[in-house]
CSV table of C-alpha atoms and ligand atoms in Angstrom, one decimal:
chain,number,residue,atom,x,y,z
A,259,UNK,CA,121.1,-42.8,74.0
A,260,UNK,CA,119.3,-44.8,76.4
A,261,UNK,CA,118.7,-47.5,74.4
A,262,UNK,CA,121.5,-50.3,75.5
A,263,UNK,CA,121.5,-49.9,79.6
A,264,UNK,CA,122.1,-52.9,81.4
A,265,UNK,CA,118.5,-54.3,83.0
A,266,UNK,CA,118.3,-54.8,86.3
A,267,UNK,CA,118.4,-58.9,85.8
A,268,UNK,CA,116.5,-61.3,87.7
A,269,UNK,CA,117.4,-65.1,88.1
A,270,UNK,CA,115.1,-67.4,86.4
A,271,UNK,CA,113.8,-70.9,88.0
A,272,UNK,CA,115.8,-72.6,86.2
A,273,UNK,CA,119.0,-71.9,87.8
A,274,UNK,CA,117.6,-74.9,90.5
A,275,UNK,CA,117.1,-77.5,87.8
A,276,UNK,CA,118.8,-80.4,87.9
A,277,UNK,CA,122.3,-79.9,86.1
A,278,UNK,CA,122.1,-83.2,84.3
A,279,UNK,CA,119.3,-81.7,82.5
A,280,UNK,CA,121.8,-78.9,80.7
A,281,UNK,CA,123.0,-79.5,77.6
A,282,UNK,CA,126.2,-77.0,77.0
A,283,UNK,CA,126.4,-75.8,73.1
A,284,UNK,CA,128.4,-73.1,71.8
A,285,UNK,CA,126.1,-71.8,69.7
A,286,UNK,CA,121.8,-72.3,69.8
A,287,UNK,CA,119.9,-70.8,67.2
A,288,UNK,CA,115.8,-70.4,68.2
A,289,UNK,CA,113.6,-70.1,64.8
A,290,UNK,CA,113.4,-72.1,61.8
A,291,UNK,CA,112.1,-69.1,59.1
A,292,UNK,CA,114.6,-67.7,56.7
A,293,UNK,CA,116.5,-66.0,59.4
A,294,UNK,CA,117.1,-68.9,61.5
A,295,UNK,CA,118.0,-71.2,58.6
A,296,UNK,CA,120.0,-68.8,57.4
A,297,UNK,CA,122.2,-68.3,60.6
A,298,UNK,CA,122.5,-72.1,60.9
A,299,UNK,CA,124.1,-72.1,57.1
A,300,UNK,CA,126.8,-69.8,58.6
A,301,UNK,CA,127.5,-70.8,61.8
A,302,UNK,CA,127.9,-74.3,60.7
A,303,UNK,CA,130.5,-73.0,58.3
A,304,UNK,CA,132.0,-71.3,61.0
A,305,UNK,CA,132.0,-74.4,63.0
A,306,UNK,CA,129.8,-73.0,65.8
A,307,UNK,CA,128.8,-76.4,65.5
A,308,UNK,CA,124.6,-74.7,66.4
A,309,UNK,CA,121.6,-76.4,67.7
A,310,UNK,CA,119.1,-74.9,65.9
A,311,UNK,CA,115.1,-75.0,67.7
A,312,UNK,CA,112.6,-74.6,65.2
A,313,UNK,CA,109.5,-73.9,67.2
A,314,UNK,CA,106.1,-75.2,66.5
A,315,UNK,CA,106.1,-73.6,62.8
A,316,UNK,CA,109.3,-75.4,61.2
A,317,UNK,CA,110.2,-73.4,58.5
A,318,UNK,CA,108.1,-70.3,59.4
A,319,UNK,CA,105.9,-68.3,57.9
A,320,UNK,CA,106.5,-68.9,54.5
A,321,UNK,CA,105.1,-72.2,55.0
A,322,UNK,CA,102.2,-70.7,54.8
A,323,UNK,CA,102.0,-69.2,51.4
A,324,UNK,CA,102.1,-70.9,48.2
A,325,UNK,CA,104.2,-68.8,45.2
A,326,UNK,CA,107.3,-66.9,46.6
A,327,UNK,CA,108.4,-64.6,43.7
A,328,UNK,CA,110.6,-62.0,45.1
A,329,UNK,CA,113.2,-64.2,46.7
A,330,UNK,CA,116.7,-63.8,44.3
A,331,UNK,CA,117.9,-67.5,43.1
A,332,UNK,CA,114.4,-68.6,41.8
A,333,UNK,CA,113.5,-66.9,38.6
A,334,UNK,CA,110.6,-69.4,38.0
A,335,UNK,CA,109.1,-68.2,41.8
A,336,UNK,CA,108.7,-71.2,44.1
A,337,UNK,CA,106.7,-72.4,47.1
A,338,UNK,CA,107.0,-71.1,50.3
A,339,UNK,CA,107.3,-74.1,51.9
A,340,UNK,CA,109.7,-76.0,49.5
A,341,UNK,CA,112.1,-73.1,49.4
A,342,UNK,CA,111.8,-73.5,53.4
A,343,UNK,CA,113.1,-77.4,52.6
A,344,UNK,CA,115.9,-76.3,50.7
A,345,UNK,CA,116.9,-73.5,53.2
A,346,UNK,CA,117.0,-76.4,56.0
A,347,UNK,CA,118.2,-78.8,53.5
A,348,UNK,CA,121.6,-76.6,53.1
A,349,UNK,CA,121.5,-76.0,56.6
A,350,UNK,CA,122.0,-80.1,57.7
A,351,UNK,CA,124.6,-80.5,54.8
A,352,UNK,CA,126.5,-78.0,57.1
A,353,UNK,CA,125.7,-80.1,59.9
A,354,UNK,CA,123.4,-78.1,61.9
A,355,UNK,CA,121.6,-80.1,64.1
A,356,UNK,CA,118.0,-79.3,63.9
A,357,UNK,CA,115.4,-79.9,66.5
A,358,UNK,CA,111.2,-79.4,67.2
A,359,UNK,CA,111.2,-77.6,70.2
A,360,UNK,CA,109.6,-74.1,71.7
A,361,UNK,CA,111.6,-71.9,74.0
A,362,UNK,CA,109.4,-71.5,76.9
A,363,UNK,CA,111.8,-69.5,78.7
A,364,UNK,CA,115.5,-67.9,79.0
A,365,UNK,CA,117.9,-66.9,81.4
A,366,UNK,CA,120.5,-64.3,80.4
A,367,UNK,CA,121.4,-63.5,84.2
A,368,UNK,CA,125.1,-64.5,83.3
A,369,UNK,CA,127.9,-65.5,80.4
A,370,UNK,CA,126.2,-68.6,80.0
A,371,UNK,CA,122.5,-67.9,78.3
A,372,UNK,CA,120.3,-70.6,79.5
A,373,UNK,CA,117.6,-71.1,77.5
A,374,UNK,CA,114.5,-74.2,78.4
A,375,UNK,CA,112.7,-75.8,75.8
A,376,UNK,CA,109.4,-77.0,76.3
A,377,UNK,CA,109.9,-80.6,77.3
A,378,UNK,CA,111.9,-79.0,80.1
A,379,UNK,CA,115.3,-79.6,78.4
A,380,UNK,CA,117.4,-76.6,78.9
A,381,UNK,CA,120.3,-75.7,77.1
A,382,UNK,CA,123.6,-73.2,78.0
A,383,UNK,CA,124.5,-71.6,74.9
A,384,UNK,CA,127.8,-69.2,74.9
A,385,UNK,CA,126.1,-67.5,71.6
A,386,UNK,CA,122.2,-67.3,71.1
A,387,UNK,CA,120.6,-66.0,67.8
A,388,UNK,CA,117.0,-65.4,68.3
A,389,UNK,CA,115.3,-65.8,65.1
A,390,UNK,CA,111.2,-66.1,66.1
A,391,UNK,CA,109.6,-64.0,63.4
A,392,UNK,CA,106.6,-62.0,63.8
A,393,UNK,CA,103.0,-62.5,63.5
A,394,UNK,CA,100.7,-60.7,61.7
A,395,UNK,CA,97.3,-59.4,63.3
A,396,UNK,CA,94.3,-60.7,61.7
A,397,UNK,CA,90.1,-59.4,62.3
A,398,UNK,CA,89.3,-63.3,63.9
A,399,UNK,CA,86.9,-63.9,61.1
A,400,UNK,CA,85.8,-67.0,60.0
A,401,UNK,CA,86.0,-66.3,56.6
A,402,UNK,CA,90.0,-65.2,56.6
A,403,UNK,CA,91.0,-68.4,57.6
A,404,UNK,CA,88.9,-69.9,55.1
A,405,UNK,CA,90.6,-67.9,52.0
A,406,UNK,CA,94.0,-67.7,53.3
A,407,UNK,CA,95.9,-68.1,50.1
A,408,UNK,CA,93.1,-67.5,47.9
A,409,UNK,CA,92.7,-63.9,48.8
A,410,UNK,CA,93.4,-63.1,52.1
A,411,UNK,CA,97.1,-61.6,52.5
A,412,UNK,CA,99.3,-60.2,55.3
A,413,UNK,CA,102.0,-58.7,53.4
A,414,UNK,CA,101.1,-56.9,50.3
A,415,UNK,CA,104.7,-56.5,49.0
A,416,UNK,CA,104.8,-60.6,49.2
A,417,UNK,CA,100.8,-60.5,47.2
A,418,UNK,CA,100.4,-57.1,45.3
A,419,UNK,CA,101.9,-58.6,42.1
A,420,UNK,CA,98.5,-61.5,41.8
A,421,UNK,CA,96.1,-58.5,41.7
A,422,UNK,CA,97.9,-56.6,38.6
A,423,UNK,CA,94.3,-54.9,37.7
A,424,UNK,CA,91.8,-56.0,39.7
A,425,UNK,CA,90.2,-54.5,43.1
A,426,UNK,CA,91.4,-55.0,46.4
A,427,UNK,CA,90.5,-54.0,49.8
A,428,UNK,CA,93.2,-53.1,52.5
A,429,UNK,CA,92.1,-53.3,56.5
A,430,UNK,CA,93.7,-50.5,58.3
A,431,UNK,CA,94.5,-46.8,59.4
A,432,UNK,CA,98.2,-47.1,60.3
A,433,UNK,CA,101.0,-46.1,58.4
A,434,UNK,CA,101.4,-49.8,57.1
A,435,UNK,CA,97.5,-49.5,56.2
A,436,UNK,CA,98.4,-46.4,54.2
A,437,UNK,CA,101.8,-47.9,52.7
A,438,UNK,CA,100.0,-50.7,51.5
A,439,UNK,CA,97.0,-49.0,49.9
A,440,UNK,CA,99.8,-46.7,48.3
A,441,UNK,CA,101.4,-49.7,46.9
A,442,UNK,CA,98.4,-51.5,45.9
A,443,UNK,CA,97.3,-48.5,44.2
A,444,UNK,CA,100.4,-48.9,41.8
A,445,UNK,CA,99.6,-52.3,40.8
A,446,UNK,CA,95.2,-52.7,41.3
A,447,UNK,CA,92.5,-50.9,39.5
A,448,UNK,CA,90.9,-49.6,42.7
A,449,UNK,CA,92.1,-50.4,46.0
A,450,UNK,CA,89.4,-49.5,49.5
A,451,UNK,CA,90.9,-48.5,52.5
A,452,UNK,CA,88.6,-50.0,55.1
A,453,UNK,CA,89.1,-47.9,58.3
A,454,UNK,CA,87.5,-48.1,61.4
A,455,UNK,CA,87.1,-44.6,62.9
A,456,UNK,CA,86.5,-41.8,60.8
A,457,UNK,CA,90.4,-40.9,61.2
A,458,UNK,CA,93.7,-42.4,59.9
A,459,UNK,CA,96.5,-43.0,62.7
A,460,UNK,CA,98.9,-42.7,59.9
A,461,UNK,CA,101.7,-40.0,59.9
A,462,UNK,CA,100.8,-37.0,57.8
A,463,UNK,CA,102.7,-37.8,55.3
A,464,UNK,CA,100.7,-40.7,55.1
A,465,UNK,CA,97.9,-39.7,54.9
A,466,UNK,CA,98.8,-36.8,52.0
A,467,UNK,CA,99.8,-40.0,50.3
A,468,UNK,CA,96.7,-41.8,50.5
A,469,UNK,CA,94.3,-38.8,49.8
A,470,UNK,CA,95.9,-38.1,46.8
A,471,UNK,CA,95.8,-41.5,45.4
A,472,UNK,CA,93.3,-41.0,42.7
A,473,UNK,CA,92.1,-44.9,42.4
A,474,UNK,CA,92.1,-45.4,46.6
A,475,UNK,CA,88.6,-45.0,48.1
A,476,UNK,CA,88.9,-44.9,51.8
A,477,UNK,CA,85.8,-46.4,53.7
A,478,UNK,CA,85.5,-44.4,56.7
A,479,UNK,CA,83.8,-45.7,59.9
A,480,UNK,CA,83.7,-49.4,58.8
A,481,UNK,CA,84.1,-52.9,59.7
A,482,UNK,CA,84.5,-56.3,58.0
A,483,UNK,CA,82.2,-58.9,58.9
A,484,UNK,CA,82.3,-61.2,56.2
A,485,UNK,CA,84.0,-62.5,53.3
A,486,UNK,CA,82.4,-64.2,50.3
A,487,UNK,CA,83.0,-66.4,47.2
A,488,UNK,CA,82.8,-69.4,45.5
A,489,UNK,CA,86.8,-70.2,44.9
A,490,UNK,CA,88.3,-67.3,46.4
A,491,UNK,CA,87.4,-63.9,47.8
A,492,UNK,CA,85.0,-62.4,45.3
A,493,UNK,CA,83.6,-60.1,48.1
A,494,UNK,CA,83.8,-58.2,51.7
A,495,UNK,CA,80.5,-57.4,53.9
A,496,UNK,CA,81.0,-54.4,56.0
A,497,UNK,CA,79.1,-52.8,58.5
A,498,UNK,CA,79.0,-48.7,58.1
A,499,UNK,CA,78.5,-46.9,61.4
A,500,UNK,CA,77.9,-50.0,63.8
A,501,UNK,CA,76.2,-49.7,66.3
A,502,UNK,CA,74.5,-46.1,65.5
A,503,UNK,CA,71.6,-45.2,64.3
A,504,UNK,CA,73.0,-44.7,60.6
A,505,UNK,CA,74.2,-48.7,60.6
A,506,UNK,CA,74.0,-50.1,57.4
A,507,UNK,CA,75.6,-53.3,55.4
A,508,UNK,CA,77.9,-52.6,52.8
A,509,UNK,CA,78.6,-55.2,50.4
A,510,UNK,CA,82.3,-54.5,48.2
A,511,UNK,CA,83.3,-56.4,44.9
A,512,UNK,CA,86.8,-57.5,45.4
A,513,UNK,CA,89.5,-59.9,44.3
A,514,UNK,CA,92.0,-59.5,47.5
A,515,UNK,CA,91.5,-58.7,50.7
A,516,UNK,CA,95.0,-57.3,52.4
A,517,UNK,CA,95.2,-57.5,56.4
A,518,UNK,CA,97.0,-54.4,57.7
A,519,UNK,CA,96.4,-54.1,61.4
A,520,UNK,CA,100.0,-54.6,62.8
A,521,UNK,CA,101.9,-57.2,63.8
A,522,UNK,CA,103.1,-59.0,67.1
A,523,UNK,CA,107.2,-59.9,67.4
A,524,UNK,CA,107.5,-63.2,68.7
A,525,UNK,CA,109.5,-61.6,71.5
A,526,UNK,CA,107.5,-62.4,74.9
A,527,UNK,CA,109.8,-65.4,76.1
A,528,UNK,CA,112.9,-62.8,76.0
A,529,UNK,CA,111.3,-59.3,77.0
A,530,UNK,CA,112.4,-59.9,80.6
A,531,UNK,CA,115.8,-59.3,79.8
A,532,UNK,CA,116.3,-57.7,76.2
A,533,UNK,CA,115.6,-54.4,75.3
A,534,UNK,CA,112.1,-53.9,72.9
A,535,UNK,CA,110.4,-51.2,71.4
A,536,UNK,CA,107.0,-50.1,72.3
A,537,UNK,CA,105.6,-52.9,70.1
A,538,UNK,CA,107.8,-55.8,71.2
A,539,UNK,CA,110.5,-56.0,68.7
A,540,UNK,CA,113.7,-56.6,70.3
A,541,UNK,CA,116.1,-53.6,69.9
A,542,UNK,CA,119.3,-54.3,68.5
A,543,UNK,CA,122.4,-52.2,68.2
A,544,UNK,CA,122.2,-50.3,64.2
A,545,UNK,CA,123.4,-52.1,62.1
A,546,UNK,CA,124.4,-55.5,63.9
A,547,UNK,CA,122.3,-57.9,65.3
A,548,UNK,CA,123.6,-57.1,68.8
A,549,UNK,CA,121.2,-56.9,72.0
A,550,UNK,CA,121.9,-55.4,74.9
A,551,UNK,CA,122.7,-58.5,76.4
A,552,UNK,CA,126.5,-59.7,75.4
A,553,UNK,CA,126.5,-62.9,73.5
A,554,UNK,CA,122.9,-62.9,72.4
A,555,UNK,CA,121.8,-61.3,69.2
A,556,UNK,CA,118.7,-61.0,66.9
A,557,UNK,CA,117.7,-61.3,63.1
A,558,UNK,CA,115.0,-61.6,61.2
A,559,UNK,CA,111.3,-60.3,61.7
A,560,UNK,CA,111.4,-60.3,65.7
A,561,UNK,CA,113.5,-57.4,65.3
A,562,UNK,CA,112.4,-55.9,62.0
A,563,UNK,CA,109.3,-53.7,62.1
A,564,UNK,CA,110.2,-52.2,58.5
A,565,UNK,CA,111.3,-54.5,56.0
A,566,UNK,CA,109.7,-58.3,57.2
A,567,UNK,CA,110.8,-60.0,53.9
A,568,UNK,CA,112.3,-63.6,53.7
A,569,UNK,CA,115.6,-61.8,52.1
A,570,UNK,CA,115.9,-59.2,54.8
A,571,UNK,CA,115.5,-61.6,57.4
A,572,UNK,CA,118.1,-64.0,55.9
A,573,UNK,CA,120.2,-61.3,55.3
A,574,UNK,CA,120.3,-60.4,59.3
A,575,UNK,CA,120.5,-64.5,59.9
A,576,UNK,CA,123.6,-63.9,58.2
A,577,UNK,CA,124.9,-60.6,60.0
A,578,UNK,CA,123.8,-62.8,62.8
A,579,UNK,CA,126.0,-65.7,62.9
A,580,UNK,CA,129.2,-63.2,61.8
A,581,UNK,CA,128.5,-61.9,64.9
A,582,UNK,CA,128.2,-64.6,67.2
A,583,UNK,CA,131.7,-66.0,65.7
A,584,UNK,CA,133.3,-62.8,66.1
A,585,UNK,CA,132.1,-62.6,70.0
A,586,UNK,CA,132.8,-66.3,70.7
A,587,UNK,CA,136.2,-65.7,68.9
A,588,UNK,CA,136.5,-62.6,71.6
A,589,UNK,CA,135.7,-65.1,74.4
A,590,UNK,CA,138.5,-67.7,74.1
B,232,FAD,P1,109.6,-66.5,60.6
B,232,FAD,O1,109.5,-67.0,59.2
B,232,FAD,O2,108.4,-65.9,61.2
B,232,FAD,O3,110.0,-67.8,61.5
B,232,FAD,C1,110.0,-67.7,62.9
B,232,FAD,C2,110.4,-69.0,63.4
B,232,FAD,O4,110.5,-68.9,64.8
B,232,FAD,C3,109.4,-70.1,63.2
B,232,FAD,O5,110.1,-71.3,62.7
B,232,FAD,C4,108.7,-70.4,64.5
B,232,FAD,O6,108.3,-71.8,64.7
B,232,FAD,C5,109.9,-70.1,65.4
B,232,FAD,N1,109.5,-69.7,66.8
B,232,FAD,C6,108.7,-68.7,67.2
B,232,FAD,N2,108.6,-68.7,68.5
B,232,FAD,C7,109.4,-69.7,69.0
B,232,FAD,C8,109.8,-70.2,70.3
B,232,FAD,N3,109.3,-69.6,71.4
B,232,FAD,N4,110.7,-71.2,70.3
B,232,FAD,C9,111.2,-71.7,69.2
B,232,FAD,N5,110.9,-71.3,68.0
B,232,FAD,C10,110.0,-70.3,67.9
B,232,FAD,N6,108.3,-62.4,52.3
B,232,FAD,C11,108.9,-62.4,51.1
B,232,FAD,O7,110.0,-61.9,51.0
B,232,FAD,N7,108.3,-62.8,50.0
B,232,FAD,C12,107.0,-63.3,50.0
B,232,FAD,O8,106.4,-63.7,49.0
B,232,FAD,C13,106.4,-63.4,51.3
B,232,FAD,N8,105.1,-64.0,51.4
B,232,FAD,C14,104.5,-64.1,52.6
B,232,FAD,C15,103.3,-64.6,52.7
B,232,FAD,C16,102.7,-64.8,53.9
B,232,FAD,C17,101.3,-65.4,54.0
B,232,FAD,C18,103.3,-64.3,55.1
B,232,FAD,C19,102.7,-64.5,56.5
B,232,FAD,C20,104.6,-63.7,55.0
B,232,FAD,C21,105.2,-63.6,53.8
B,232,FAD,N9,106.5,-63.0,53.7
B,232,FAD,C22,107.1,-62.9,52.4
B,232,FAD,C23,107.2,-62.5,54.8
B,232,FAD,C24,108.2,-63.5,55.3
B,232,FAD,O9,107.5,-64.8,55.5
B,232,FAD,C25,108.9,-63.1,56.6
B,232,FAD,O10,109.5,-61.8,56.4
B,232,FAD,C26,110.0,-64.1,57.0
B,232,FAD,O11,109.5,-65.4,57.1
B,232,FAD,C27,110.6,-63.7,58.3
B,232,FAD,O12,111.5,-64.7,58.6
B,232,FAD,P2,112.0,-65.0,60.1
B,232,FAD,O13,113.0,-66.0,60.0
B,232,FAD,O14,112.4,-63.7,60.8
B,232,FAD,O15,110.7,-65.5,60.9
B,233,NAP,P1,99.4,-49.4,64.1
B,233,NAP,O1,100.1,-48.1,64.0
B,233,NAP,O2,99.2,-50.1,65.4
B,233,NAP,O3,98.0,-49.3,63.3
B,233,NAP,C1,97.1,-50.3,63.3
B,233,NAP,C2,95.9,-49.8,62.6
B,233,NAP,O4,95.0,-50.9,62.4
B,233,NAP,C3,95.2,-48.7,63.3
B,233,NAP,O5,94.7,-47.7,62.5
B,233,NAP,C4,94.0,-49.5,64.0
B,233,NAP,O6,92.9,-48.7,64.2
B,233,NAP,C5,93.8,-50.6,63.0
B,233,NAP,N1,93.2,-51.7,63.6
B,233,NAP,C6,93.7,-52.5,64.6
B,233,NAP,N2,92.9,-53.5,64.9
B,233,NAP,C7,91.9,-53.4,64.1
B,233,NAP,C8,90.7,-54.2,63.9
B,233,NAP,N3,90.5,-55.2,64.7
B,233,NAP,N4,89.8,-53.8,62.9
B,233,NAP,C9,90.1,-52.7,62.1
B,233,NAP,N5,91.2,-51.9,62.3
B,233,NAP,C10,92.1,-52.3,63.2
B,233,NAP,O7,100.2,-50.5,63.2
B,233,NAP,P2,101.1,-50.3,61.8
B,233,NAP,O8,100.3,-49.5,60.9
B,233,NAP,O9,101.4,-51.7,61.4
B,233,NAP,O10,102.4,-49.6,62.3
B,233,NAP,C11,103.2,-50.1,63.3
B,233,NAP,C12,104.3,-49.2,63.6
B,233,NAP,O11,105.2,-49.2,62.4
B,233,NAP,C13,103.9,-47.7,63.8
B,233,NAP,O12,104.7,-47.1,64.7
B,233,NAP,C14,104.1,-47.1,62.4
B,233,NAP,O13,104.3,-45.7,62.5
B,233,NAP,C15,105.3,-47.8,61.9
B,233,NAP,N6,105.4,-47.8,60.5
B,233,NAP,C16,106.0,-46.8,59.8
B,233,NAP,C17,106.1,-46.8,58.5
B,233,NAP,C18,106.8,-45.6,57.8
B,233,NAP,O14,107.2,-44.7,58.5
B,233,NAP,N7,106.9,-45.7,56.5
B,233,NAP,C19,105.4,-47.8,57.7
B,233,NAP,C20,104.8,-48.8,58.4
B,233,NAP,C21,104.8,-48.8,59.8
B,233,NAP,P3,92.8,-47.5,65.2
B,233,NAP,O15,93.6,-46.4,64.6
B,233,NAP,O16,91.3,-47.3,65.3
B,233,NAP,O17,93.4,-48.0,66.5
């Protein structure tokens, strides 16, 4: 159990900044996805009375889909960002008091978590509930940006359901690469598994899983160049064997092209003092939202390498402002 050691803490500049500058809160929530909303809901109810920083994506990544149709409450499916309005719309009836701002960096040297903003403000929080999400890898093509939304996807559990039927391409030879496929397989006609080396860094298990998925067709030793279609993706180009002298283009039919080459916690601004995994998602204690530093806890996708779903990460906004009440109740 080595998980929850103290660091070995180091003062941040900020201690010498100008104490007019500090704005003392009782609670400060960073985030503005589902998570962060979500533990401004509570904590407002709680009368934690948070300041809530949403970051340069206000409302968070589901701002940048269109039909959400998994989320409980909305049995007609709705957009991702107008269920992001509502969630920060029930948040200010509460009387959160939400701000644009980016944490640029954090001192959790002592009881009082500093935290600066990046018009230099900085604020002491008793309570902080880092809510910053994670970002999903993409290949840097042209072409991704180009049909995000009209057949490029992240997050095949939030797409699957749109290709009911038709073919589909998954990037990938991780475990998620090979969980996807899997899932796609359930739902497409044929889903390719587009995989770089001519192995699968998926766990066994994996792996079994894959290769005996009769409708997946793994594409060993390729790359994605391009993407193609007149409204949406209607097609991949791939290079087979680059840069050997059995390189050839390889031109795939398909309707949805499924990104699954990890993903990067928003985590940098606090990995000098909390605890991550190899990755970068911050550790928290099971089951809470607890770090290993007192008084600041974590919810959502920066701490959530499994799940990364708008009602998981709501759910731990949730656990995450129950648990900064009952530590600030503690404190008095
Ligand atoms: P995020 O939504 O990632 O929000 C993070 C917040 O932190 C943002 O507001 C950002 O501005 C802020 N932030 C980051 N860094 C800082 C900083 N330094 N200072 C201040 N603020 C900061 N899930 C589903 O359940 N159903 C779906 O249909 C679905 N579709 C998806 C479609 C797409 C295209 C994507 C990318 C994801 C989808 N997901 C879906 C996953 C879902 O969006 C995430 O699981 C969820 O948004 C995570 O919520 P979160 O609050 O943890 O973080
Ligand atoms: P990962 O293990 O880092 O795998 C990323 C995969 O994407 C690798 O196969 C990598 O290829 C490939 N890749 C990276 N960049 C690429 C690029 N530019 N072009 C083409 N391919 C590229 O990430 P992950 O699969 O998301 O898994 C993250 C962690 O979560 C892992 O520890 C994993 O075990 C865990 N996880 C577990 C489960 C489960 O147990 N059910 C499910 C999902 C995830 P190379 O192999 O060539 O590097």
């Amino acid at each position: 159990m080595d998980t929850f050691k103290p660091l070995n803490l180091q003062k941040d500049t900020n201690n010498n900044q100008d104490i007019q500058n500090i704005e003392k809160v009782k609670c400060l929530i960073i985030g503005s996805g589902p998570a962060g909303y979500t533990a401004a809901i509570y904590a407002s109810r709680a009368n934690l009375k948070p300041v809530l920083y949403t970051g340069l994506q206000m409302g968070g990544q589901l701002t940048t889909t269109t039909e959400v149709d998994n989320y409980p409450g909305y049995p007609d499916g709705i957009t991702g960002p107008k269920m992001m309005e509502d969630f920060k719309n029930q948040a200010e009836r509460f009387g959160a008091d939400i701000r644009f701002g980016i944490a640029t960096s954090v001192d959790f040297s002592s009881r009082k978590h500093r935290v600066t903003f990046d018009d230099n403000k900085i604020l002491e929080a008793d309570a902080v509930i880092i809510a910053t999400g994670a970002t999903a890898k993409y290949l840097g093509l042209e072409s991704e940006a180009k049909y995000a939304g009209m057949g490029v996807s992240a997050c095949a559990t939030c797409d699957g359901f749109f290709y009911k039927g038709k073919d589909v391409a998954v990037v990938g030879g991780g475990d998620t690469a090979a969980e996807e496929a899997t899932y796609l397989a359930g739902l497409c006609r044929k889903v390719y598994l587009i995989v770089r080396r001519d192995v699968l860094r998926a766990s066994k298990v994996m792996q079994d899983k894959v290769l005996n998925t009769a409708n997946i067709e793994i594409l060993w030793e390729h790359q994605t160049v391009d993407l193609y279609g007149e409204n949406g993706v209607e097609g991949a180009t791939l290079i087979r064997k680059k840069a050997t002298v059995e390189e050839e283009i390889v031109k795939i039919k398909i309707d949805g092209f499924f990104l699954a080459i990890g993903h990067n916690p928003n985590s940098e601004v606090f990995q000098q003092y909390l605890h991550t995994d190899k990755v970068g998602y911050i550790k928290t204690v099971p089951g809470t939202t607890k770090t290993n530093i007192a008084g600041v806890f974590a919810a959502g996708d920066v701490q959530d390498p499994n799940y990364r779903q708008a009602v998981t990460a709501a759910g731990s906004g949730c656990m995450a402002a129950i648990d900064a009440e009952r530590y600030l109740s503690e404190l008095k």
